[in-house]
PDB file of C-alpha atoms in Angstrom:
ATOM      1  CA  MET D   1     114.951  85.151 195.967  1.00  0.00           C
ATOM      2  CA  LYS D   2     115.938  88.979 195.854  1.00  0.00           C
ATOM      3  CA  LEU D   3     116.912  91.009 192.998  1.00  0.00           C
ATOM      4  CA  HIS D   4     119.173  93.135 194.865  1.00  0.00           C
ATOM      5  CA  GLN D   5     121.226  89.931 195.545  1.00  0.00           C
ATOM      6  CA  LEU D   6     121.797  89.599 191.849  1.00  0.00           C
ATOM      7  CA  ASP D   7     124.413  91.268 189.522  1.00  0.00           C
ATOM      8  CA  LEU D   8     121.960  92.429 187.016  1.00  0.00           C
ATOM      9  CA  ASN D   9     124.891  91.926 184.328  1.00  0.00           C
ATOM     10  CA  LEU D  10     124.168  88.424 184.968  1.00  0.00           C
ATOM     11  CA  LEU D  11     120.787  88.763 183.196  1.00  0.00           C
ATOM     12  CA  LEU D  12     122.618  89.579 179.836  1.00  0.00           C
ATOM     13  CA  ALA D  13     124.757  86.485 180.581  1.00  0.00           C
ATOM     14  CA  LEU D  14     121.680  84.519 181.294  1.00  0.00           C
ATOM     15  CA  ASP D  15     119.793  85.582 177.982  1.00  0.00           C
ATOM     16  CA  ALA D  16     122.730  84.937 175.814  1.00  0.00           C
ATOM     17  CA  LEU D  17     123.557  81.366 177.324  1.00  0.00           C
ATOM     18  CA  ILE D  18     119.774  79.973 176.840  1.00  0.00           C
ATOM     19  CA  SER D  19     119.368  81.699 173.293  1.00  0.00           C
ATOM     20  CA  LEU D  20     122.649  80.611 171.901  1.00  0.00           C
ATOM     21  CA  ARG D  21     123.025  77.330 174.137  1.00  0.00           C
ATOM     22  CA  SER D  22     126.948  77.831 174.001  1.00  0.00           C
ATOM     23  CA  VAL D  23     129.270  79.298 176.448  1.00  0.00           C
ATOM     24  CA  THR D  24     131.806  80.132 173.719  1.00  0.00           C
ATOM     25  CA  ARG D  25     129.055  81.814 171.294  1.00  0.00           C
ATOM     26  CA  ALA D  26     127.378  83.623 174.427  1.00  0.00           C
ATOM     27  CA  ALA D  27     130.861  84.879 175.160  1.00  0.00           C
ATOM     28  CA  GLU D  28     131.677  86.196 171.594  1.00  0.00           C
ATOM     29  CA  LYS D  29     127.987  87.871 171.627  1.00  0.00           C
ATOM     30  CA  LEU D  30     128.909  89.815 175.029  1.00  0.00           C
ATOM     31  CA  PHE D  31     132.529  90.535 174.045  1.00  0.00           C
ATOM     32  CA  VAL D  32     133.992  88.844 177.116  1.00  0.00           C
ATOM     33  CA  SER D  33     136.201  85.928 177.222  1.00  0.00           C
ATOM     34  CA  GLN D  34     135.065  81.979 177.519  1.00  0.00           C
ATOM     35  CA  PRO D  35     136.251  81.764 181.247  1.00  0.00           C
ATOM     36  CA  ALA D  36     134.594  85.043 182.209  1.00  0.00           C
ATOM     37  CA  MET D  37     131.270  83.387 180.626  1.00  0.00           C
ATOM     38  CA  SER D  38     131.695  80.445 182.341  1.00  0.00           C
ATOM     39  CA  HIS D  39     132.096  82.022 185.837  1.00  0.00           C
ATOM     40  CA  SER D  40     128.838  83.892 185.064  1.00  0.00           C
ATOM     41  CA  LEU D  41     127.368  80.552 184.303  1.00  0.00           C
ATOM     42  CA  ASN D  42     128.457  79.224 187.673  1.00  0.00           C
ATOM     43  CA  ARG D  43     127.063  82.163 189.408  1.00  0.00           C
ATOM     44  CA  LEU D  44     123.989  81.835 187.684  1.00  0.00           C
ATOM     45  CA  ARG D  45     123.507  78.220 188.745  1.00  0.00           C
ATOM     46  CA  THR D  46     124.133  79.091 192.137  1.00  0.00           C
ATOM     47  CA  PHE D  47     121.884  82.121 192.568  1.00  0.00           C
ATOM     48  CA  PHE D  48     119.024  79.864 190.883  1.00  0.00           C
ATOM     49  CA  ASP D  49     120.009  76.612 192.399  1.00  0.00           C
ATOM     50  CA  ASP D  50     119.689  74.945 188.885  1.00  0.00           C
ATOM     51  CA  PRO D  51     122.062  73.686 186.431  1.00  0.00           C
ATOM     52  CA  LEU D  52     120.566  75.709 183.768  1.00  0.00           C
ATOM     53  CA  LEU D  53     122.355  74.273 180.663  1.00  0.00           C
ATOM     54  CA  VAL D  54     123.174  70.501 180.786  1.00  0.00           C
ATOM     55  CA  ARG D  55     125.629  68.809 178.136  1.00  0.00           C
ATOM     56  CA  SER D  56     124.247  66.180 176.196  1.00  0.00           C
ATOM     57  CA  PRO D  57     125.139  64.291 172.842  1.00  0.00           C
ATOM     58  CA  HIS D  58     123.320  67.043 171.029  1.00  0.00           C
ATOM     59  CA  GLY D  59     125.353  70.030 172.869  1.00  0.00           C
ATOM     60  CA  MET D  60     124.062  72.123 175.564  1.00  0.00           C
ATOM     61  CA  LEU D  61     120.481  71.773 176.452  1.00  0.00           C
ATOM     62  CA  PRO D  62     118.500  74.277 178.750  1.00  0.00           C
ATOM     63  CA  THR D  63     116.345  72.856 181.876  1.00  0.00           C
ATOM     64  CA  GLN D  64     112.688  73.727 181.847  1.00  0.00           C
ATOM     65  CA  LYS D  65     113.724  76.289 184.492  1.00  0.00           C
ATOM     66  CA  ALA D  66     115.866  77.914 182.180  1.00  0.00           C
ATOM     67  CA  LEU D  67     113.540  78.468 179.581  1.00  0.00           C
ATOM     68  CA  TYR D  68     111.213  79.913 182.077  1.00  0.00           C
ATOM     69  CA  LEU D  69     113.448  82.256 183.283  1.00  0.00           C
ATOM     70  CA  GLN D  70     114.742  83.332 179.938  1.00  0.00           C
ATOM     71  CA  GLN D  71     111.196  84.338 178.731  1.00  0.00           C
ATOM     72  CA  GLY D  72     110.825  86.967 181.460  1.00  0.00           C
ATOM     73  CA  VAL D  73     114.446  88.074 180.975  1.00  0.00           C
ATOM     74  CA  HIS D  74     114.268  88.454 177.484  1.00  0.00           C
ATOM     75  CA  GLN D  75     111.193  90.544 177.448  1.00  0.00           C
ATOM     76  CA  ALA D  76     112.386  92.605 180.240  1.00  0.00           C
ATOM     77  CA  LEU D  77     115.997  93.402 178.217  1.00  0.00           C
ATOM     78  CA  SER D  78     114.058  94.304 175.247  1.00  0.00           C
ATOM     79  CA  LEU D  79     111.771  96.805 177.212  1.00  0.00           C
ATOM     80  CA  LEU D  80     115.010  98.399 178.503  1.00  0.00           C
ATOM     81  CA  GLN D  81     116.654  98.517 174.908  1.00  0.00           C
ATOM     82  CA  SER D  82     113.362 100.122 173.530  1.00  0.00           C
ATOM     83  CA  HIS D  83     113.207 102.363 176.376  1.00  0.00           C
ATOM     84  CA  PHE D  84     116.847 103.754 175.935  1.00  0.00           C
ATOM     85  CA  SER D  85     116.470 103.642 172.168  1.00  0.00           C
ATOM     86  CA  GLN D  86     115.345 107.128 170.228  1.00  0.00           C
ATOM     87  CA  PRO D  87     112.708 105.563 168.073  1.00  0.00           C
ATOM     88  CA  GLU D  88     113.625 106.165 164.376  1.00  0.00           C
ATOM     89  CA  ALA D  89     111.609 108.702 162.155  1.00  0.00           C
ATOM     90  CA  PHE D  90     109.301 106.478 159.592  1.00  0.00           C
ATOM     91  CA  ASP D  91     108.790 108.211 156.131  1.00  0.00           C
ATOM     92  CA  PRO D  92     106.383 105.655 154.334  1.00  0.00           C
ATOM     93  CA  ALA D  93     107.183 107.239 151.043  1.00  0.00           C
ATOM     94  CA  THR D  94     110.811 106.687 151.018  1.00  0.00           C
ATOM     95  CA  SER D  95     111.161 103.533 153.914  1.00  0.00           C
ATOM     96  CA  ALA D  96     112.135 100.082 152.730  1.00  0.00           C
ATOM     97  CA  ARG D  97     111.282  98.391 156.018  1.00  0.00           C
ATOM     98  CA  ARG D  98     110.031  94.996 155.941  1.00  0.00           C
ATOM     99  CA  PHE D  99     107.037  94.294 158.267  1.00  0.00           C
ATOM    100  CA  THR D 100     106.022  90.648 159.431  1.00  0.00           C
ATOM    101  CA  LEU D 101     102.642  89.853 160.437  1.00  0.00           C
ATOM    102  CA  CYS D 102     101.457  86.563 162.024  1.00  0.00           C
ATOM    103  CA  THR D 103      97.993  85.696 160.998  1.00  0.00           C
ATOM    104  CA  THR D 104      95.346  83.299 159.565  1.00  0.00           C
ATOM    105  CA  ASP D 105      94.108  82.901 156.045  1.00  0.00           C
ATOM    106  CA  TYR D 106      91.207  85.137 157.035  1.00  0.00           C
ATOM    107  CA  VAL D 107      93.513  88.015 157.196  1.00  0.00           C
ATOM    108  CA  GLU D 108      95.558  87.054 153.973  1.00  0.00           C
ATOM    109  CA  CYS D 109      92.119  86.912 152.353  1.00  0.00           C
ATOM    110  CA  VAL D 110      90.364  89.994 153.558  1.00  0.00           C
ATOM    111  CA  LEU D 111      93.215  92.446 154.588  1.00  0.00           C
ATOM    112  CA  ILE D 112      96.340  91.800 152.558  1.00  0.00           C
ATOM    113  CA  PRO D 113      94.972  92.450 149.184  1.00  0.00           C
ATOM    114  CA  PRO D 114      93.766  95.899 149.988  1.00  0.00           C
ATOM    115  CA  LEU D 115      96.988  96.591 152.115  1.00  0.00           C
ATOM    116  CA  VAL D 116      99.075  95.439 149.250  1.00  0.00           C
ATOM    117  CA  LYS D 117      97.341  98.001 146.895  1.00  0.00           C
ATOM    118  CA  LYS D 118      97.565 100.591 149.505  1.00  0.00           C
ATOM    119  CA  LEU D 119     101.379 100.069 150.115  1.00  0.00           C
ATOM    120  CA  ALA D 120     101.951 100.494 146.387  1.00  0.00           C
ATOM    121  CA  GLU D 121     100.539 103.917 146.552  1.00  0.00           C
ATOM    122  CA  ALA D 122     101.898 105.196 149.584  1.00  0.00           C
ATOM    123  CA  ALA D 123     104.769 103.234 150.573  1.00  0.00           C
ATOM    124  CA  PRO D 124     106.375 101.287 147.177  1.00  0.00           C
ATOM    125  CA  ASN D 125     109.396 100.167 148.818  1.00  0.00           C
ATOM    126  CA  VAL D 126     107.746  98.630 151.918  1.00  0.00           C
ATOM    127  CA  HIS D 127     107.614  94.691 152.251  1.00  0.00           C
ATOM    128  CA  ILE D 128     105.175  92.652 153.904  1.00  0.00           C
ATOM    129  CA  ASP D 129     105.940  89.120 155.355  1.00  0.00           C
ATOM    130  CA  ILE D 130     103.264  86.792 156.329  1.00  0.00           C
ATOM    131  CA  THR D 131     103.860  84.114 158.828  1.00  0.00           C
ATOM    132  CA  ILE D 132     100.964  81.409 159.958  1.00  0.00           C
ATOM    133  CA  LEU D 133      99.529  81.680 163.084  1.00  0.00           C
ATOM    134  CA  ARG D 134      99.828  78.543 165.256  1.00  0.00           C
ATOM    135  CA  GLU D 135      98.155  77.713 168.581  1.00  0.00           C
ATOM    136  CA  ASP D 136     101.222  78.893 170.719  1.00  0.00           C
ATOM    137  CA  ILE D 137     101.438  83.021 170.792  1.00  0.00           C
ATOM    138  CA  PRO D 138     104.699  84.048 169.573  1.00  0.00           C
ATOM    139  CA  GLU D 139     105.818  86.248 172.478  1.00  0.00           C
ATOM    140  CA  LEU D 140     109.658  86.019 172.219  1.00  0.00           C
ATOM    141  CA  ALA D 141     109.260  87.138 168.612  1.00  0.00           C
ATOM    142  CA  LEU D 142     106.766  89.857 169.312  1.00  0.00           C
ATOM    143  CA  ALA D 143     109.214  90.855 172.026  1.00  0.00           C
ATOM    144  CA  ASP D 144     112.088  91.003 169.533  1.00  0.00           C
ATOM    145  CA  GLY D 145     110.448  92.583 166.568  1.00  0.00           C
ATOM    146  CA  GLU D 146     110.899  89.798 164.516  1.00  0.00           C
ATOM    147  CA  ILE D 147     106.907  89.799 164.206  1.00  0.00           C
ATOM    148  CA  ASP D 148     105.368  93.138 164.233  1.00  0.00           C
ATOM    149  CA  PHE D 149     101.682  92.155 164.704  1.00  0.00           C
ATOM    150  CA  LEU D 150      99.572  89.094 165.332  1.00  0.00           C
ATOM    151  CA  LEU D 151      96.361  89.243 163.823  1.00  0.00           C
ATOM    152  CA  GLY D 152      93.397  86.957 164.763  1.00  0.00           C
ATOM    153  CA  PHE D 153      90.123  85.928 166.379  1.00  0.00           C
ATOM    154  CA  ASP D 154      90.379  85.739 170.049  1.00  0.00           C
ATOM    155  CA  GLU D 155      88.004  83.224 170.329  1.00  0.00           C
ATOM    156  CA  TYR D 156      90.692  80.771 169.178  1.00  0.00           C
ATOM    157  CA  MET D 157      93.433  82.286 171.143  1.00  0.00           C
ATOM    158  CA  SER D 158      94.501  82.930 174.623  1.00  0.00           C
ATOM    159  CA  ILE D 159      96.319  86.171 174.569  1.00  0.00           C
ATOM    160  CA  PRO D 160      98.517  87.127 177.516  1.00  0.00           C
ATOM    161  CA  SER D 161      97.073  90.137 179.379  1.00  0.00           C
ATOM    162  CA  TYR D 162     100.282  91.978 179.241  1.00  0.00           C
ATOM    163  CA  LEU D 163     100.345  92.172 175.425  1.00  0.00           C
ATOM    164  CA  CYS D 164      98.833  95.144 173.819  1.00  0.00           C
ATOM    165  CA  ARG D 165      95.359  94.640 172.006  1.00  0.00           C
ATOM    166  CA  GLU D 166      92.964  96.240 169.851  1.00  0.00           C
ATOM    167  CA  THR D 167      89.536  94.581 168.397  1.00  0.00           C
ATOM    168  CA  TRP D 168      89.007  95.884 165.096  1.00  0.00           C
ATOM    169  CA  LEU D 169      85.965  93.986 163.903  1.00  0.00           C
ATOM    170  CA  ASN D 170      83.021  91.983 165.381  1.00  0.00           C
ATOM    171  CA  GLU D 171      82.615  89.762 162.093  1.00  0.00           C
ATOM    172  CA  PRO D 172      79.195  87.975 161.807  1.00  0.00           C
ATOM    173  CA  LEU D 173      79.028  84.389 160.577  1.00  0.00           C
ATOM    174  CA  ILE D 174      77.559  83.484 157.260  1.00  0.00           C
ATOM    175  CA  GLY D 175      76.759  80.021 155.661  1.00  0.00           C
ATOM    176  CA  ILE D 176      77.649  78.970 152.255  1.00  0.00           C
ATOM    177  CA  LEU D 177      76.176  76.496 150.012  1.00  0.00           C
ATOM    178  CA  ARG D 178      76.553  75.315 146.332  1.00  0.00           C
ATOM    179  CA  HIS D 179      74.532  77.626 144.315  1.00  0.00           C
ATOM    180  CA  ASP D 180      72.114  74.626 143.052  1.00  0.00           C
ATOM    181  CA  HIS D 181      71.780  73.211 146.792  1.00  0.00           C
ATOM    182  CA  PRO D 182      68.342  71.603 147.088  1.00  0.00           C
ATOM    183  CA  LEU D 183      67.918  73.652 150.417  1.00  0.00           C
ATOM    184  CA  GLN D 184      66.481  76.877 149.159  1.00  0.00           C
ATOM    185  CA  ASN D 185      65.973  78.726 152.279  1.00  0.00           C
ATOM    186  CA  ASP D 186      67.399  82.045 152.641  1.00  0.00           C
ATOM    187  CA  ARG D 187      68.092  81.726 156.105  1.00  0.00           C
ATOM    188  CA  LEU D 188      68.958  78.604 157.875  1.00  0.00           C
ATOM    189  CA  THR D 189      67.323  77.533 161.265  1.00  0.00           C
ATOM    190  CA  LEU D 190      68.800  75.613 163.889  1.00  0.00           C
ATOM    191  CA  SER D 191      67.258  72.410 162.642  1.00  0.00           C
ATOM    192  CA  ASP D 192      68.888  72.999 159.217  1.00  0.00           C
ATOM    193  CA  LEU D 193      72.457  73.364 161.024  1.00  0.00           C
ATOM    194  CA  ILE D 194      71.861  70.318 162.610  1.00  0.00           C
ATOM    195  CA  ALA D 195      70.665  68.116 159.611  1.00  0.00           C
ATOM    196  CA  LEU D 196      73.288  69.390 157.200  1.00  0.00           C
ATOM    197  CA  PRO D 197      76.967  67.990 156.767  1.00  0.00           C
ATOM    198  CA  HIS D 198      79.470  70.633 157.507  1.00  0.00           C
ATOM    199  CA  VAL D 199      82.910  71.589 156.557  1.00  0.00           C
ATOM    200  CA  PHE D 200      84.863  72.841 159.554  1.00  0.00           C
ATOM    201  CA  HIS D 201      87.605  75.546 158.850  1.00  0.00           C
ATOM    202  CA  ALA D 202      90.147  74.892 161.667  1.00  0.00           C
ATOM    203  CA  PRO D 203      93.106  77.255 160.975  1.00  0.00           C
ATOM    204  CA  LEU D 204      94.892  76.334 164.062  1.00  0.00           C
ATOM    205  CA  GLY D 205      94.177  73.042 164.038  1.00  0.00           C
ATOM    206  CA  ASN D 206      91.332  73.368 166.892  1.00  0.00           C
ATOM    207  CA  LEU D 207      88.317  70.808 166.803  1.00  0.00           C
ATOM    208  CA  GLY D 208      85.866  73.057 168.078  1.00  0.00           C
ATOM    209  CA  SER D 209      84.583  76.828 167.951  1.00  0.00           C
ATOM    210  CA  PRO D 210      82.052  79.095 169.784  1.00  0.00           C
ATOM    211  CA  MET D 211      79.405  78.273 167.619  1.00  0.00           C
ATOM    212  CA  ASP D 212      79.700  74.572 168.682  1.00  0.00           C
ATOM    213  CA  ASP D 213      79.710  75.557 172.293  1.00  0.00           C
ATOM    214  CA  PHE D 214      76.640  77.409 171.680  1.00  0.00           C
ATOM    215  CA  LEU D 215      75.009  74.559 170.330  1.00  0.00           C
ATOM    216  CA  ALA D 216      76.427  72.473 173.148  1.00  0.00           C
ATOM    217  CA  GLU D 217      74.565  74.619 175.540  1.00  0.00           C
ATOM    218  CA  ARG D 218      71.393  73.977 174.036  1.00  0.00           C
ATOM    219  CA  GLY D 219      71.992  70.114 173.890  1.00  0.00           C
ATOM    220  CA  LEU D 220      72.579  70.319 170.034  1.00  0.00           C
ATOM    221  CA  GLN D 221      75.627  69.180 167.810  1.00  0.00           C
ATOM    222  CA  ARG D 222      76.495  69.406 164.288  1.00  0.00           C
ATOM    223  CA  LYS D 223      77.616  66.853 161.931  1.00  0.00           C
ATOM    224  CA  ILE D 224      81.109  67.994 160.827  1.00  0.00           C
ATOM    225  CA  SER D 225      82.361  65.749 158.073  1.00  0.00           C
ATOM    226  CA  VAL D 226      85.639  67.480 157.104  1.00  0.00           C
ATOM    227  CA  HIS D 227      88.179  69.320 158.873  1.00  0.00           C
ATOM    228  CA  SER D 228      90.116  71.878 156.618  1.00  0.00           C
ATOM    229  CA  GLN D 229      92.853  74.419 157.526  1.00  0.00           C
ATOM    230  CA  SER D 230      91.927  76.219 153.956  1.00  0.00           C
ATOM    231  CA  TYR D 231      89.315  78.491 152.992  1.00  0.00           C
ATOM    232  CA  MET D 232      89.912  77.644 149.471  1.00  0.00           C
ATOM    233  CA  ALA D 233      89.850  74.081 149.976  1.00  0.00           C
ATOM    234  CA  ALA D 234      86.457  74.357 152.203  1.00  0.00           C
ATOM    235  CA  ALA D 235      85.119  76.340 149.597  1.00  0.00           C
ATOM    236  CA  ALA D 236      86.092  73.697 146.598  1.00  0.00           C
ATOM    237  CA  ILE D 237      84.461  70.901 148.724  1.00  0.00           C
ATOM    238  CA  VAL D 238      81.207  72.931 149.417  1.00  0.00           C
ATOM    239  CA  SER D 239      80.777  73.841 145.699  1.00  0.00           C
ATOM    240  CA  ASN D 240      80.754  69.892 144.589  1.00  0.00           C
ATOM    241  CA  THR D 241      78.729  68.441 147.610  1.00  0.00           C
ATOM    242  CA  ASP D 242      75.853  69.147 149.753  1.00  0.00           C
ATOM    243  CA  HIS D 243      77.844  70.458 152.653  1.00  0.00           C
ATOM    244  CA  LEU D 244      77.283  73.671 154.587  1.00  0.00           C
ATOM    245  CA  PHE D 245      80.340  75.554 155.544  1.00  0.00           C
ATOM    246  CA  ILE D 246      80.090  78.433 158.062  1.00  0.00           C
ATOM    247  CA  LEU D 247      82.429  81.271 157.811  1.00  0.00           C
ATOM    248  CA  PRO D 248      83.100  84.983 158.667  1.00  0.00           C
ATOM    249  CA  LYS D 249      81.080  87.245 156.217  1.00  0.00           C
ATOM    250  CA  LYS D 250      83.700  89.062 154.321  1.00  0.00           C
ATOM    251  CA  VAL D 251      85.475  85.902 153.507  1.00  0.00           C
ATOM    252  CA  ALA D 252      82.154  84.407 152.324  1.00  0.00           C
ATOM    253  CA  ALA D 253      81.387  87.324 150.196  1.00  0.00           C
ATOM    254  CA  MET D 254      84.614  86.730 148.504  1.00  0.00           C
ATOM    255  CA  MET D 255      83.928  83.062 148.057  1.00  0.00           C
ATOM    256  CA  ALA D 256      80.511  83.532 146.836  1.00  0.00           C
ATOM    257  CA  GLY D 257      82.098  85.918 143.961  1.00  0.00           C
ATOM    258  CA  TYR D 258      84.536  83.539 142.802  1.00  0.00           C
ATOM    259  CA  TRP D 259      83.062  79.815 143.358  1.00  0.00           C
ATOM    260  CA  PRO D 260      79.373  78.490 142.447  1.00  0.00           C
ATOM    261  CA  LEU D 261      78.097  79.309 145.840  1.00  0.00           C
ATOM    262  CA  LYS D 262      75.355  81.124 147.564  1.00  0.00           C
ATOM    263  CA  MET D 263      75.320  82.781 150.926  1.00  0.00           C
ATOM    264  CA  VAL D 264      72.658  81.936 153.467  1.00  0.00           C
ATOM    265  CA  ALA D 265      71.777  83.709 156.899  1.00  0.00           C
ATOM    266  CA  LEU D 266      72.337  81.916 160.189  1.00  0.00           C
ATOM    267  CA  PRO D 267      69.979  82.220 163.283  1.00  0.00           C
ATOM    268  CA  GLU D 268      70.643  85.523 164.602  1.00  0.00           C
ATOM    269  CA  GLU D 269      71.502  84.332 167.978  1.00  0.00           C
ATOM    270  CA  LEU D 270      74.683  82.740 166.919  1.00  0.00           C
ATOM    271  CA  PRO D 271      78.143  84.337 168.094  1.00  0.00           C
ATOM    272  CA  GLY D 272      80.337  85.899 165.804  1.00  0.00           C
ATOM    273  CA  TYR D 273      84.005  86.559 165.957  1.00  0.00           C
ATOM    274  CA  HIS D 274      86.172  89.437 167.117  1.00  0.00           C
ATOM    275  CA  LEU D 275      89.268  90.263 165.078  1.00  0.00           C
ATOM    276  CA  ASN D 276      92.214  91.342 167.376  1.00  0.00           C
ATOM    277  CA  CYS D 277      95.527  92.892 166.521  1.00  0.00           C
ATOM    278  CA  ILE D 278      98.365  92.207 168.964  1.00  0.00           C
ATOM    279  CA  TRP D 279     101.630  93.626 169.465  1.00  0.00           C
ATOM    280  CA  HIS D 280     104.030  93.680 172.169  1.00  0.00           C
ATOM    281  CA  PRO D 281     104.408  96.659 174.868  1.00  0.00           C
ATOM    282  CA  VAL D 282     108.183  96.803 174.220  1.00  0.00           C
ATOM    283  CA  GLN D 283     107.387  97.744 170.432  1.00  0.00           C
ATOM    284  CA  ASP D 284     104.607 100.118 171.228  1.00  0.00           C
ATOM    285  CA  SER D 285     106.297 103.652 170.530  1.00  0.00           C
ATOM    286  CA  HIS D 286     107.722 102.822 167.282  1.00  0.00           C
ATOM    287  CA  PRO D 287     106.467 105.222 164.466  1.00  0.00           C
ATOM    288  CA  ALA D 288     106.489 102.565 161.920  1.00  0.00           C
ATOM    289  CA  LEU D 289     104.296 100.217 163.895  1.00  0.00           C
ATOM    290  CA  HIS D 290     101.861 103.184 164.662  1.00  0.00           C
ATOM    291  CA  TRP D 291     101.567 103.911 160.834  1.00  0.00           C
ATOM    292  CA  LEU D 292     100.957 100.620 159.823  1.00  0.00           C
ATOM    293  CA  ARG D 293      98.555  99.677 162.652  1.00  0.00           C
ATOM    294  CA  ASP D 294      96.444 102.625 161.791  1.00  0.00           C
ATOM    295  CA  LEU D 295      96.367 101.870 158.035  1.00  0.00           C
ATOM    296  CA  MET D 296      95.525  98.217 158.689  1.00  0.00           C
ATOM    297  CA  ARG D 297      92.820  99.440 160.968  1.00  0.00           C
ATOM    298  CA  LYS D 298      91.141 101.639 158.286  1.00  0.00           C
ATOM    299  CA  LEU D 299      91.290  99.065 155.918  1.00  0.00           C
ATOM    300  CA  ILE D 300      89.973  96.348 157.778  1.00  0.00           C
ATOM    301  CA  GLU D 301      87.017  98.335 158.828  1.00  0.00           C
ATOM    302  CA  SER D 302      86.400  99.922 155.395  1.00  0.00           C
ATOM    303  CA  ASP D 303      84.041  98.327 152.916  1.00  0.00           C
ATOM    304  CA  ASP D 304      87.006  97.623 150.537  1.00  0.00           C
ATOM    305  CA  ALA D 305      87.955  94.405 152.018  1.00  0.00           C
ATOM    306  CA  ALA D 306      87.251  91.177 150.391  1.00  0.00           C
ATOM    307  CA  LEU D 307      84.954  92.318 147.753  1.00  0.00           C
ATOM    308  CA  PRO D 308      84.140  89.900 145.045  1.00  0.00           C
ATOM    309  CA  ARG D 309      85.036  91.559 141.633  1.00  0.00           C
ATOM    310  CA  TYR D 310      83.335  89.233 139.373  1.00  0.00           C
ATOM    311  CA  SER D 311      81.092  85.951 139.450  1.00  0.00           C
ATOM    312  CA  PRO D 312      82.206  83.667 136.730  1.00  0.00           C
ATOM    313  CA  HIS D 313      79.292  81.208 137.477  1.00  0.00           C
ATOM    314  CA  GLU D 314      76.747  83.834 136.695  1.00  0.00           C
TER     315      GLU D 314
END
């Protein structure tokens, strides 16, 4: 297959057809007639030797090859659009832009509160939307600008190498127990880790972690009694049981400030987590995204994130 044999205008048709799954709507989007779009679909089918769209009781459905092709074509078209467009000026004091972050509850706990406070001072009309990070990286949404940044630990994610990435934080892990737990050690040993029942925080629904891999390499395995996708739920469980909850230190400090919990150090050799900011290269030159990324980086690296304000159980 050689690119010079393909009319590049057909790539616009391919993207519209697969996105909209309708010859009529694709024709309307590109301001061409329906017969012209049907002709483009036939040419694409011949070139790629695949039906691309197949009729079904539920409308036109894309083939697996069509979905695969569209991902690359969509990103290429977005790159061209970004390259040909002049980035708009960004003034945080007057902007009413809405930013969308895809992340986990760690970032919601640690970064979003100080970010909202800072925005109230520097960019009072800017809005922040949060979408929950799932196992699959939302590559097309990042390319489209539907999602501006993905924030998460790379220990739980497989990040495509072409995406832009900055590591902002190497977050150590710490344990929390209920404040009157019978175990009074300030630092847990590996034996303590194995003996205690655990609540496991699984934001993406995963069943393991780098710490479990670390233990497995030494022939050890912890006892996970509860899997939870919420820090708040996990803290509530630990505050009423003898369970141990291992989590990033910044969130642990916040939880211990608001719940009847105490923090305990872990064996020093246990691995930590690396918090990354991910964005698509087609959006890399946008001034608004540069501004927000710099602001978030400074906040997450500061000591203001996730500090407890009071301890009602004291």
